[in-house]
PDB file of N, CA and C in Angstrom:
ATOM      1  N   MET A   6       0.846  -1.177   0.000  1.00 69.00           N
ATOM      2  CA  MET A   6       0.000   0.000   0.000  1.00 69.00           C
ATOM      3  C   MET A   6       0.894   1.243   0.000  1.00 69.00           C
ATOM      4  N   GLY A   7       0.526   2.227  -0.787  1.00 82.00           N
ATOM      5  CA  GLY A   7       1.259   3.476  -0.835  1.00 82.00           C
ATOM      6  C   GLY A   7       1.018   4.307   0.418  1.00 82.00           C
ATOM      7  N   PHE A   8       1.955   5.183   0.696  1.00 83.00           N
ATOM      8  CA  PHE A   8       1.905   6.035   1.879  1.00 83.00           C
ATOM      9  C   PHE A   8       0.584   6.797   1.967  1.00 83.00           C
ATOM     10  N   PHE A   9       0.170   7.382   0.852  1.00 82.00           N
ATOM     11  CA  PHE A   9      -1.038   8.212   0.850  1.00 82.00           C
ATOM     12  C   PHE A   9      -2.324   7.398   0.810  1.00 82.00           C
ATOM     13  N   GLU A  10      -2.207   6.095   0.601  1.00 87.00           N
ATOM     14  CA  GLU A  10      -3.393   5.236   0.600  1.00 87.00           C
ATOM     15  C   GLU A  10      -3.776   4.805   2.008  1.00 87.00           C
ATOM     16  N   SER A  11      -2.904   5.009   2.956  1.00 88.00           N
ATOM     17  CA  SER A  11      -3.154   4.640   4.347  1.00 88.00           C
ATOM     18  C   SER A  11      -4.253   5.520   4.936  1.00 88.00           C
ATOM     19  N   GLU A  12      -5.258   4.885   5.518  1.00 91.00           N
ATOM     20  CA  GLU A  12      -6.339   5.644   6.154  1.00 91.00           C
ATOM     21  C   GLU A  12      -5.815   6.479   7.311  1.00 91.00           C
ATOM     22  N   VAL A  13      -4.825   5.955   8.024  1.00 90.00           N
ATOM     23  CA  VAL A  13      -4.236   6.688   9.147  1.00 90.00           C
ATOM     24  C   VAL A  13      -3.590   7.979   8.643  1.00 90.00           C
ATOM     25  N   VAL A  14      -2.827   7.888   7.576  1.00 88.00           N
ATOM     26  CA  VAL A  14      -2.169   9.052   6.999  1.00 88.00           C
ATOM     27  C   VAL A  14      -3.201  10.052   6.499  1.00 88.00           C
ATOM     28  N   GLN A  15      -4.201   9.570   5.791  1.00 90.00           N
ATOM     29  CA  GLN A  15      -5.241  10.454   5.269  1.00 90.00           C
ATOM     30  C   GLN A  15      -5.988  11.164   6.394  1.00 90.00           C
ATOM     31  N   GLN A  16      -6.328  10.426   7.434  1.00 94.00           N
ATOM     32  CA  GLN A  16      -7.065  11.017   8.548  1.00 94.00           C
ATOM     33  C   GLN A  16      -6.222  12.049   9.292  1.00 94.00           C
ATOM     34  N   GLU A  17      -4.959  11.725   9.528  1.00 93.00           N
ATOM     35  CA  GLU A  17      -4.089  12.663  10.230  1.00 93.00           C
ATOM     36  C   GLU A  17      -3.856  13.924   9.396  1.00 93.00           C
ATOM     37  N   ALA A  18      -3.667  13.764   8.091  1.00 90.00           N
ATOM     38  CA  ALA A  18      -3.482  14.925   7.210  1.00 90.00           C
ATOM     39  C   ALA A  18      -4.728  15.803   7.244  1.00 90.00           C
ATOM     40  N   LYS A  19      -5.883  15.193   7.154  1.00 94.00           N
ATOM     41  CA  LYS A  19      -7.149  15.940   7.188  1.00 94.00           C
ATOM     42  C   LYS A  19      -7.307  16.661   8.518  1.00 94.00           C
ATOM     43  N   GLN A  20      -7.021  15.969   9.616  1.00 96.00           N
ATOM     44  CA  GLN A  20      -7.171  16.564  10.939  1.00 96.00           C
ATOM     45  C   GLN A  20      -6.176  17.693  11.165  1.00 96.00           C
ATOM     46  N   LEU A  21      -4.937  17.497  10.723  1.00 94.00           N
ATOM     47  CA  LEU A  21      -3.931  18.557  10.841  1.00 94.00           C
ATOM     48  C   LEU A  21      -4.371  19.801  10.079  1.00 94.00           C
ATOM     49  N   PHE A  22      -4.848  19.617   8.857  1.00 94.00           N
ATOM     50  CA  PHE A  22      -5.272  20.744   8.044  1.00 94.00           C
ATOM     51  C   PHE A  22      -6.447  21.471   8.695  1.00 94.00           C
ATOM     52  N   GLU A  23      -7.432  20.713   9.166  1.00 96.00           N
ATOM     53  CA  GLU A  23      -8.605  21.324   9.803  1.00 96.00           C
ATOM     54  C   GLU A  23      -8.215  22.059  11.083  1.00 96.00           C
ATOM     55  N   ASP A  24      -7.364  21.438  11.892  1.00 96.00           N
ATOM     56  CA  ASP A  24      -6.928  22.076  13.131  1.00 96.00           C
ATOM     57  C   ASP A  24      -6.122  23.337  12.850  1.00 96.00           C
ATOM     58  N   TYR A  25      -5.270  23.269  11.838  1.00 94.00           N
ATOM     59  CA  TYR A  25      -4.474  24.435  11.461  1.00 94.00           C
ATOM     60  C   TYR A  25      -5.383  25.577  10.997  1.00 94.00           C
ATOM     61  N   GLN A  26      -6.340  25.262  10.139  1.00 96.00           N
ATOM     62  CA  GLN A  26      -7.268  26.281   9.646  1.00 96.00           C
ATOM     63  C   GLN A  26      -8.028  26.923  10.801  1.00 96.00           C
ATOM     64  N   SER A  27      -8.490  26.107  11.735  1.00 95.00           N
ATOM     65  CA  SER A  27      -9.233  26.622  12.889  1.00 95.00           C
ATOM     66  C   SER A  27      -8.361  27.541  13.742  1.00 95.00           C
ATOM     67  N   LEU A  28      -7.126  27.120  13.980  1.00 94.00           N
ATOM     68  CA  LEU A  28      -6.233  27.948  14.794  1.00 94.00           C
ATOM     69  C   LEU A  28      -5.883  29.259  14.108  1.00 94.00           C
ATOM     70  N   ILE A  29      -5.656  29.210  12.816  1.00 93.00           N
ATOM     71  CA  ILE A  29      -5.339  30.435  12.083  1.00 93.00           C
ATOM     72  C   ILE A  29      -6.532  31.398  12.138  1.00 93.00           C
ATOM     73  N   GLN A  30      -7.711  30.865  11.950  1.00 95.00           N
ATOM     74  CA  GLN A  30      -8.912  31.698  12.023  1.00 95.00           C
ATOM     75  C   GLN A  30      -9.058  32.291  13.426  1.00 95.00           C
ATOM     76  N   LEU A  31      -8.871  31.462  14.426  1.00 93.00           N
ATOM     77  CA  LEU A  31      -8.944  31.910  15.809  1.00 93.00           C
ATOM     78  C   LEU A  31      -7.848  32.927  16.105  1.00 93.00           C
ATOM     79  N   GLY A  32      -6.670  32.700  15.554  1.00 91.00           N
ATOM     80  CA  GLY A  32      -5.532  33.582  15.785  1.00 91.00           C
ATOM     81  C   GLY A  32      -5.740  34.994  15.283  1.00 91.00           C
ATOM     82  N   SER A  33      -6.652  35.183  14.343  1.00 93.00           N
ATOM     83  CA  SER A  33      -6.923  36.532  13.859  1.00 93.00           C
ATOM     84  C   SER A  33      -7.524  37.403  14.960  1.00 93.00           C
ATOM     85  N   GLU A  34      -8.014  36.767  16.018  1.00 94.00           N
ATOM     86  CA  GLU A  34      -8.584  37.489  17.154  1.00 94.00           C
ATOM     87  C   GLU A  34      -7.626  37.511  18.347  1.00 94.00           C
ATOM     88  N   TYR A  35      -6.405  37.061  18.152  1.00 94.00           N
ATOM     89  CA  TYR A  35      -5.439  36.900  19.239  1.00 94.00           C
ATOM     90  C   TYR A  35      -5.310  38.160  20.096  1.00 94.00           C
ATOM     91  N   GLY A  36      -5.251  39.298  19.471  1.00 92.00           N
ATOM     92  CA  GLY A  36      -5.087  40.562  20.196  1.00 92.00           C
ATOM     93  C   GLY A  36      -6.216  40.853  21.168  1.00 92.00           C
ATOM     94  N   LYS A  37      -7.363  40.248  20.960  1.00 95.00           N
ATOM     95  CA  LYS A  37      -8.524  40.466  21.829  1.00 95.00           C
ATOM     96  C   LYS A  37      -8.590  39.460  22.983  1.00 95.00           C
ATOM     97  N   PHE A  38      -7.718  38.445  22.950  1.00 95.00           N
ATOM     98  CA  PHE A  38      -7.741  37.421  23.999  1.00 95.00           C
ATOM     99  C   PHE A  38      -7.224  37.989  25.311  1.00 95.00           C
ATOM    100  N   ASP A  39      -7.771  37.469  26.414  1.00 95.00           N
ATOM    101  CA  ASP A  39      -7.171  37.788  27.708  1.00 95.00           C
ATOM    102  C   ASP A  39      -5.924  36.930  27.882  1.00 95.00           C
ATOM    103  N   ARG A  40      -5.238  37.098  28.986  1.00 95.00           N
ATOM    104  CA  ARG A  40      -3.968  36.396  29.219  1.00 95.00           C
ATOM    105  C   ARG A  40      -4.133  34.878  29.128  1.00 95.00           C
ATOM    106  N   GLU A  41      -5.155  34.329  29.749  1.00 95.00           N
ATOM    107  CA  GLU A  41      -5.375  32.881  29.731  1.00 95.00           C
ATOM    108  C   GLU A  41      -5.723  32.394  28.326  1.00 95.00           C
ATOM    109  N   GLY A  42      -6.491  33.174  27.601  1.00 95.00           N
ATOM    110  CA  GLY A  42      -6.834  32.819  26.226  1.00 95.00           C
ATOM    111  C   GLY A  42      -5.597  32.758  25.344  1.00 95.00           C
ATOM    112  N   LYS A  43      -4.679  33.696  25.552  1.00 95.00           N
ATOM    113  CA  LYS A  43      -3.426  33.701  24.790  1.00 95.00           C
ATOM    114  C   LYS A  43      -2.588  32.470  25.128  1.00 95.00           C
ATOM    115  N   LYS A  44      -2.539  32.116  26.417  1.00 95.00           N
ATOM    116  CA  LYS A  44      -1.784  30.927  26.824  1.00 95.00           C
ATOM    117  C   LYS A  44      -2.349  29.676  26.158  1.00 95.00           C
ATOM    118  N   ILE A  45      -3.655  29.550  26.154  1.00 96.00           N
ATOM    119  CA  ILE A  45      -4.305  28.384  25.543  1.00 96.00           C
ATOM    120  C   ILE A  45      -4.017  28.339  24.051  1.00 96.00           C
ATOM    121  N   PHE A  46      -4.116  29.487  23.402  1.00 96.00           N
ATOM    122  CA  PHE A  46      -3.837  29.541  21.967  1.00 96.00           C
ATOM    123  C   PHE A  46      -2.409  29.081  21.677  1.00 96.00           C
ATOM    124  N   ILE A  47      -1.442  29.590  22.445  1.00 96.00           N
ATOM    125  CA  ILE A  47      -0.039  29.227  22.247  1.00 96.00           C
ATOM    126  C   ILE A  47       0.159  27.733  22.483  1.00 96.00           C
ATOM    127  N   GLU A  48      -0.449  27.194  23.538  1.00 96.00           N
ATOM    128  CA  GLU A  48      -0.330  25.756  23.818  1.00 96.00           C
ATOM    129  C   GLU A  48      -0.887  24.916  22.678  1.00 96.00           C
ATOM    130  N   ARG A  49      -2.011  25.335  22.138  1.00 96.00           N
ATOM    131  CA  ARG A  49      -2.602  24.587  21.018  1.00 96.00           C
ATOM    132  C   ARG A  49      -1.737  24.677  19.773  1.00 96.00           C
ATOM    133  N   MET A  50      -1.154  25.843  19.548  1.00 95.00           N
ATOM    134  CA  MET A  50      -0.282  26.003  18.387  1.00 95.00           C
ATOM    135  C   MET A  50       0.980  25.152  18.561  1.00 95.00           C
ATOM    136  N   GLU A  51       1.529  25.106  19.767  1.00 96.00           N
ATOM    137  CA  GLU A  51       2.694  24.258  20.020  1.00 96.00           C
ATOM    138  C   GLU A  51       2.362  22.789  19.781  1.00 96.00           C
ATOM    139  N   ALA A  52       1.221  22.357  20.254  1.00 97.00           N
ATOM    140  CA  ALA A  52       0.808  20.961  20.070  1.00 97.00           C
ATOM    141  C   ALA A  52       0.625  20.651  18.586  1.00 97.00           C
ATOM    142  N   LEU A  53       0.038  21.578  17.851  1.00 96.00           N
ATOM    143  CA  LEU A  53      -0.163  21.383  16.418  1.00 96.00           C
ATOM    144  C   LEU A  53       1.180  21.305  15.692  1.00 96.00           C
ATOM    145  N   MET A  54       2.109  22.164  16.054  1.00 95.00           N
ATOM    146  CA  MET A  54       3.423  22.143  15.407  1.00 95.00           C
ATOM    147  C   MET A  54       4.146  20.830  15.696  1.00 95.00           C
ATOM    148  N   GLU A  55       3.987  20.297  16.899  1.00 95.00           N
ATOM    149  CA  GLU A  55       4.617  19.018  17.226  1.00 95.00           C
ATOM    150  C   GLU A  55       3.985  17.889  16.414  1.00 95.00           C
ATOM    151  N   ARG A  56       2.673  17.910  16.273  1.00 95.00           N
ATOM    152  CA  ARG A  56       1.997  16.904  15.444  1.00 95.00           C
ATOM    153  C   ARG A  56       2.472  17.000  13.995  1.00 95.00           C
ATOM    154  N   TYR A  57       2.625  18.231  13.507  1.00 94.00           N
ATOM    155  CA  TYR A  57       3.070  18.435  12.124  1.00 94.00           C
ATOM    156  C   TYR A  57       4.512  17.936  11.951  1.00 94.00           C
ATOM    157  N   ARG A  58       5.356  18.205  12.954  1.00 93.00           N
ATOM    158  CA  ARG A  58       6.749  17.753  12.893  1.00 93.00           C
ATOM    159  C   ARG A  58       6.793  16.220  12.807  1.00 93.00           C
ATOM    160  N   ILE A  59       5.999  15.540  13.616  1.00 93.00           N
ATOM    161  CA  ILE A  59       5.942  14.076  13.608  1.00 93.00           C
ATOM    162  C   ILE A  59       5.410  13.571  12.264  1.00 93.00           C
ATOM    163  N   PHE A  60       4.375  14.221  11.765  1.00 92.00           N
ATOM    164  CA  PHE A  60       3.791  13.839  10.478  1.00 92.00           C
ATOM    165  C   PHE A  60       4.834  13.947   9.371  1.00 92.00           C
ATOM    166  N   MET A  61       5.579  15.044   9.364  1.00 91.00           N
ATOM    167  CA  MET A  61       6.609  15.227   8.339  1.00 91.00           C
ATOM    168  C   MET A  61       7.744  14.215   8.495  1.00 91.00           C
ATOM    169  N   LYS A  62       8.057  13.841   9.723  1.00 93.00           N
ATOM    170  CA  LYS A  62       9.108  12.838   9.945  1.00 93.00           C
ATOM    171  C   LYS A  62       8.679  11.501   9.340  1.00 93.00           C
ATOM    172  N   ARG A  63       7.388  11.192   9.421  1.00 91.00           N
ATOM    173  CA  ARG A  63       6.885   9.965   8.799  1.00 91.00           C
ATOM    174  C   ARG A  63       7.141   9.990   7.293  1.00 91.00           C
ATOM    175  N   PHE A  64       6.924  11.154   6.668  1.00 90.00           N
ATOM    176  CA  PHE A  64       7.194  11.298   5.240  1.00 90.00           C
ATOM    177  C   PHE A  64       8.667  11.030   4.965  1.00 90.00           C
ATOM    178  N   GLU A  65       9.528  11.668   5.767  1.00 92.00           N
ATOM    179  CA  GLU A  65      10.967  11.543   5.556  1.00 92.00           C
ATOM    180  C   GLU A  65      11.446  10.102   5.695  1.00 92.00           C
ATOM    181  N   LEU A  66      10.863   9.375   6.634  1.00 93.00           N
ATOM    182  CA  LEU A  66      11.299   8.007   6.895  1.00 93.00           C
ATOM    183  C   LEU A  66      10.688   6.979   5.947  1.00 93.00           C
ATOM    184  N   SER A  67       9.625   7.369   5.279  1.00 92.00           N
ATOM    185  CA  SER A  67       8.948   6.455   4.372  1.00 92.00           C
ATOM    186  C   SER A  67       9.807   6.208   3.124  1.00 92.00           C
ATOM    187  N   GLU A  68       9.721   5.007   2.629  1.00 91.00           N
ATOM    188  CA  GLU A  68      10.409   4.685   1.377  1.00 91.00           C
ATOM    189  C   GLU A  68       9.497   4.881   0.173  1.00 91.00           C
ATOM    190  N   ASP A  69       8.251   5.271   0.437  1.00 92.00           N
ATOM    191  CA  ASP A  69       7.270   5.488  -0.623  1.00 92.00           C
ATOM    192  C   ASP A  69       7.714   6.658  -1.510  1.00 92.00           C
ATOM    193  N   PHE A  70       7.657   6.449  -2.804  1.00 92.00           N
ATOM    194  CA  PHE A  70       8.093   7.465  -3.756  1.00 92.00           C
ATOM    195  C   PHE A  70       7.322   8.775  -3.597  1.00 92.00           C
ATOM    196  N   MET A  71       6.013   8.685  -3.455  1.00 90.00           N
ATOM    197  CA  MET A  71       5.191   9.898  -3.338  1.00 90.00           C
ATOM    198  C   MET A  71       5.481  10.654  -2.039  1.00 90.00           C
ATOM    199  N   ALA A  72       5.748   9.924  -0.986  1.00 91.00           N
ATOM    200  CA  ALA A  72       6.102  10.569   0.280  1.00 91.00           C
ATOM    201  C   ALA A  72       7.422  11.325   0.118  1.00 91.00           C
ATOM    202  N   GLN A  73       8.386  10.693  -0.546  1.00 93.00           N
ATOM    203  CA  GLN A  73       9.673  11.342  -0.773  1.00 93.00           C
ATOM    204  C   GLN A  73       9.533  12.560  -1.689  1.00 93.00           C
ATOM    205  N   MET A  74       8.651  12.462  -2.673  1.00 93.00           N
ATOM    206  CA  MET A  74       8.389  13.611  -3.556  1.00 93.00           C
ATOM    207  C   MET A  74       7.784  14.773  -2.768  1.00 93.00           C
ATOM    208  N   THR A  75       6.901  14.455  -1.842  1.00 91.00           N
ATOM    209  CA  THR A  75       6.273  15.480  -1.017  1.00 91.00           C
ATOM    210  C   THR A  75       7.317  16.201  -0.166  1.00 91.00           C
ATOM    211  N   VAL A  76       8.230  15.445   0.408  1.00 92.00           N
ATOM    212  CA  VAL A  76       9.312  16.040   1.198  1.00 92.00           C
ATOM    213  C   VAL A  76      10.149  16.957   0.308  1.00 92.00           C
ATOM    214  N   GLN A  77      10.485  16.496  -0.882  1.00 95.00           N
ATOM    215  CA  GLN A  77      11.295  17.315  -1.788  1.00 95.00           C
ATOM    216  C   GLN A  77      10.559  18.581  -2.218  1.00 95.00           C
ATOM    217  N   GLN A  78       9.252  18.465  -2.449  1.00 95.00           N
ATOM    218  CA  GLN A  78       8.462  19.644  -2.820  1.00 95.00           C
ATOM    219  C   GLN A  78       8.459  20.666  -1.688  1.00 95.00           C
ATOM    220  N   LEU A  79       8.293  20.194  -0.456  1.00 93.00           N
ATOM    221  CA  LEU A  79       8.312  21.105   0.687  1.00 93.00           C
ATOM    222  C   LEU A  79       9.668  21.790   0.788  1.00 93.00           C
ATOM    223  N   LYS A  80      10.729  21.016   0.632  1.00 94.00           N
ATOM    224  CA  LYS A  80      12.078  21.592   0.699  1.00 94.00           C
ATOM    225  C   LYS A  80      12.281  22.628  -0.399  1.00 94.00           C
ATOM    226  N   THR A  81      11.788  22.326  -1.583  1.00 96.00           N
ATOM    227  CA  THR A  81      11.912  23.266  -2.703  1.00 96.00           C
ATOM    228  C   THR A  81      11.126  24.540  -2.437  1.00 96.00           C
ATOM    229  N   GLN A  82       9.882  24.378  -1.968  1.00 95.00           N
ATOM    230  CA  GLN A  82       9.047  25.554  -1.691  1.00 95.00           C
ATOM    231  C   GLN A  82       9.662  26.430  -0.606  1.00 95.00           C
ATOM    232  N   LEU A  83      10.104  25.805   0.472  1.00 94.00           N
ATOM    233  CA  LEU A  83      10.725  26.572   1.552  1.00 94.00           C
ATOM    234  C   LEU A  83      12.052  27.166   1.093  1.00 94.00           C
ATOM    235  N   GLY A  84      12.764  26.430   0.256  1.00 95.00           N
ATOM    236  CA  GLY A  84      14.034  26.914  -0.271  1.00 95.00           C
ATOM    237  C   GLY A  84      13.885  28.202  -1.051  1.00 95.00           C
ATOM    238  N   GLN A  85      12.726  28.395  -1.663  1.00 96.00           N
ATOM    239  CA  GLN A  85      12.469  29.642  -2.387  1.00 96.00           C
ATOM    240  C   GLN A  85      12.453  30.838  -1.439  1.00 96.00           C
ATOM    241  N   PHE A  86      12.192  30.567  -0.163  1.00 94.00           N
ATOM    242  CA  PHE A  86      12.211  31.621   0.851  1.00 94.00           C
ATOM    243  C   PHE A  86      13.524  31.605   1.631  1.00 94.00           C
ATOM    244  N   GLY A  87      14.437  30.736   1.215  1.00 96.00           N
ATOM    245  CA  GLY A  87      15.748  30.672   1.822  1.00 96.00           C
ATOM    246  C   GLY A  87      15.794  29.938   3.149  1.00 96.00           C
ATOM    247  N   ILE A  88      14.831  29.039   3.381  1.00 95.00           N
ATOM    248  CA  ILE A  88      14.834  28.298   4.645  1.00 95.00           C
ATOM    249  C   ILE A  88      14.637  26.801   4.404  1.00 95.00           C
ATOM    250  N   THR A  89      15.004  26.027   5.406  1.00 94.00           N
ATOM    251  CA  THR A  89      14.813  24.579   5.382  1.00 94.00           C
ATOM    252  C   THR A  89      13.601  24.233   6.252  1.00 94.00           C
ATOM    253  N   PRO A  90      13.083  23.012   6.143  1.00 92.00           N
ATOM    254  CA  PRO A  90      11.987  22.626   7.040  1.00 92.00           C
ATOM    255  C   PRO A  90      12.365  22.779   8.515  1.00 92.00           C
ATOM    256  N   GLN A  91      13.596  22.419   8.882  1.00 92.00           N
ATOM    257  CA  GLN A  91      14.015  22.566  10.283  1.00 92.00           C
ATOM    258  C   GLN A  91      14.023  24.030  10.697  1.00 92.00           C
ATOM    259  N   GLN A  92      14.468  24.900   9.826  1.00 95.00           N
ATOM    260  CA  GLN A  92      14.463  26.328  10.133  1.00 95.00           C
ATOM    261  C   GLN A  92      13.034  26.844  10.292  1.00 95.00           C
ATOM    262  N   MET A  93      12.102  26.303   9.492  1.00 93.00           N
ATOM    263  CA  MET A  93      10.700  26.689   9.618  1.00 93.00           C
ATOM    264  C   MET A  93      10.191  26.332  11.016  1.00 93.00           C
ATOM    265  N   PHE A  94      10.471  25.098  11.460  1.00 93.00           N
ATOM    266  CA  PHE A  94      10.037  24.679  12.793  1.00 93.00           C
ATOM    267  C   PHE A  94      10.728  25.508  13.876  1.00 93.00           C
ATOM    268  N   ASP A  95      12.009  25.757  13.698  1.00 95.00           N
ATOM    269  CA  ASP A  95      12.740  26.566  14.671  1.00 95.00           C
ATOM    270  C   ASP A  95      12.154  27.974  14.767  1.00 95.00           C
ATOM    271  N   GLN A  96      11.825  28.549  13.623  1.00 95.00           N
ATOM    272  CA  GLN A  96      11.258  29.902  13.612  1.00 95.00           C
ATOM    273  C   GLN A  96       9.892  29.933  14.287  1.00 95.00           C
ATOM    274  N   MET A  97       9.086  28.920  14.032  1.00 93.00           N
ATOM    275  CA  MET A  97       7.776  28.850  14.697  1.00 93.00           C
ATOM    276  C   MET A  97       7.964  28.730  16.205  1.00 93.00           C
ATOM    277  N   HIS A  98       8.936  27.918  16.630  1.00 95.00           N
ATOM    278  CA  HIS A  98       9.210  27.760  18.054  1.00 95.00           C
ATOM    279  C   HIS A  98       9.626  29.101  18.669  1.00 95.00           C
ATOM    280  N   LEU A  99      10.523  29.819  17.992  1.00 96.00           N
ATOM    281  CA  LEU A  99      10.959  31.128  18.489  1.00 96.00           C
ATOM    282  C   LEU A  99       9.799  32.106  18.574  1.00 96.00           C
ATOM    283  N   THR A 100       8.945  32.081  17.573  1.00 95.00           N
ATOM    284  CA  THR A 100       7.786  32.973  17.571  1.00 95.00           C
ATOM    285  C   THR A 100       6.875  32.671  18.747  1.00 95.00           C
ATOM    286  N   LEU A 101       6.613  31.388  18.983  1.00 95.00           N
ATOM    287  CA  LEU A 101       5.751  31.012  20.108  1.00 95.00           C
ATOM    288  C   LEU A 101       6.411  31.348  21.443  1.00 95.00           C
ATOM    289  N   GLU A 102       7.722  31.187  21.540  1.00 96.00           N
ATOM    290  CA  GLU A 102       8.426  31.561  22.769  1.00 96.00           C
ATOM    291  C   GLU A 102       8.337  33.069  23.006  1.00 96.00           C
ATOM    292  N   ARG A 103       8.458  33.835  21.949  1.00 96.00           N
ATOM    293  CA  ARG A 103       8.344  35.292  22.059  1.00 96.00           C
ATOM    294  C   ARG A 103       6.927  35.681  22.500  1.00 96.00           C
ATOM    295  N   MET A 104       5.938  35.002  21.937  1.00 95.00           N
ATOM    296  CA  MET A 104       4.551  35.268  22.329  1.00 95.00           C
ATOM    297  C   MET A 104       4.348  34.956  23.811  1.00 95.00           C
ATOM    298  N   LYS A 105       4.953  33.854  24.270  1.00 94.00           N
ATOM    299  CA  LYS A 105       4.851  33.486  25.693  1.00 94.00           C
ATOM    300  C   LYS A 105       5.471  34.558  26.572  1.00 94.00           C
ATOM    301  N   SER A 106       6.660  35.030  26.182  1.00 95.00           N
ATOM    302  CA  SER A 106       7.342  36.020  27.014  1.00 95.00           C
ATOM    303  C   SER A 106       6.558  37.335  27.055  1.00 95.00           C
ATOM    304  N   GLU A 107       5.866  37.674  25.989  1.00 93.00           N
ATOM    305  CA  GLU A 107       5.065  38.897  25.965  1.00 93.00           C
ATOM    306  C   GLU A 107       3.893  38.845  26.940  1.00 93.00           C
ATOM    307  N   ILE A 108       3.309  37.652  27.104  1.00 91.00           N
ATOM    308  CA  ILE A 108       2.167  37.578  28.026  1.00 91.00           C
ATOM    309  C   ILE A 108       2.621  37.391  29.466  1.00 91.00           C
ATOM    310  N   GLU A 109       3.902  37.058  29.681  1.00 84.00           N
ATOM    311  CA  GLU A 109       4.433  36.909  31.037  1.00 84.00           C
ATOM    312  C   GLU A 109       4.752  38.263  31.657  1.00 84.00           C
ATOM    313  N   GLN A 110       4.905  39.269  30.836  1.00 75.00           N
ATOM    314  CA  GLN A 110       5.281  40.608  31.337  1.00 75.00           C
ATOM    315  C   GLN A 110       4.140  41.293  32.035  1.00 75.00           C
TER     316      GLN A 110
END
């Protein structure tokens, strides 16, 4: 069975996309959140980024041709912005850490 034919992979991809869309939509109101709301938002974003990191690692470790093509496409797309997938995750982590420090003040 191909990587993308797996129901587990399909379900996780769908759930990640839906959760990401919901958080982005919710994040547009971030400035209106109270301190606890901001903490919850950051925690959810951290959890989502960790799920995404694990999902991408599955792609990297898979021997499936389409999974490897997907990894290469992501690297190419990010490369157009001068970053690697690891740098993308690192930048998101730094951004979330900065957001945390802002609400601690």
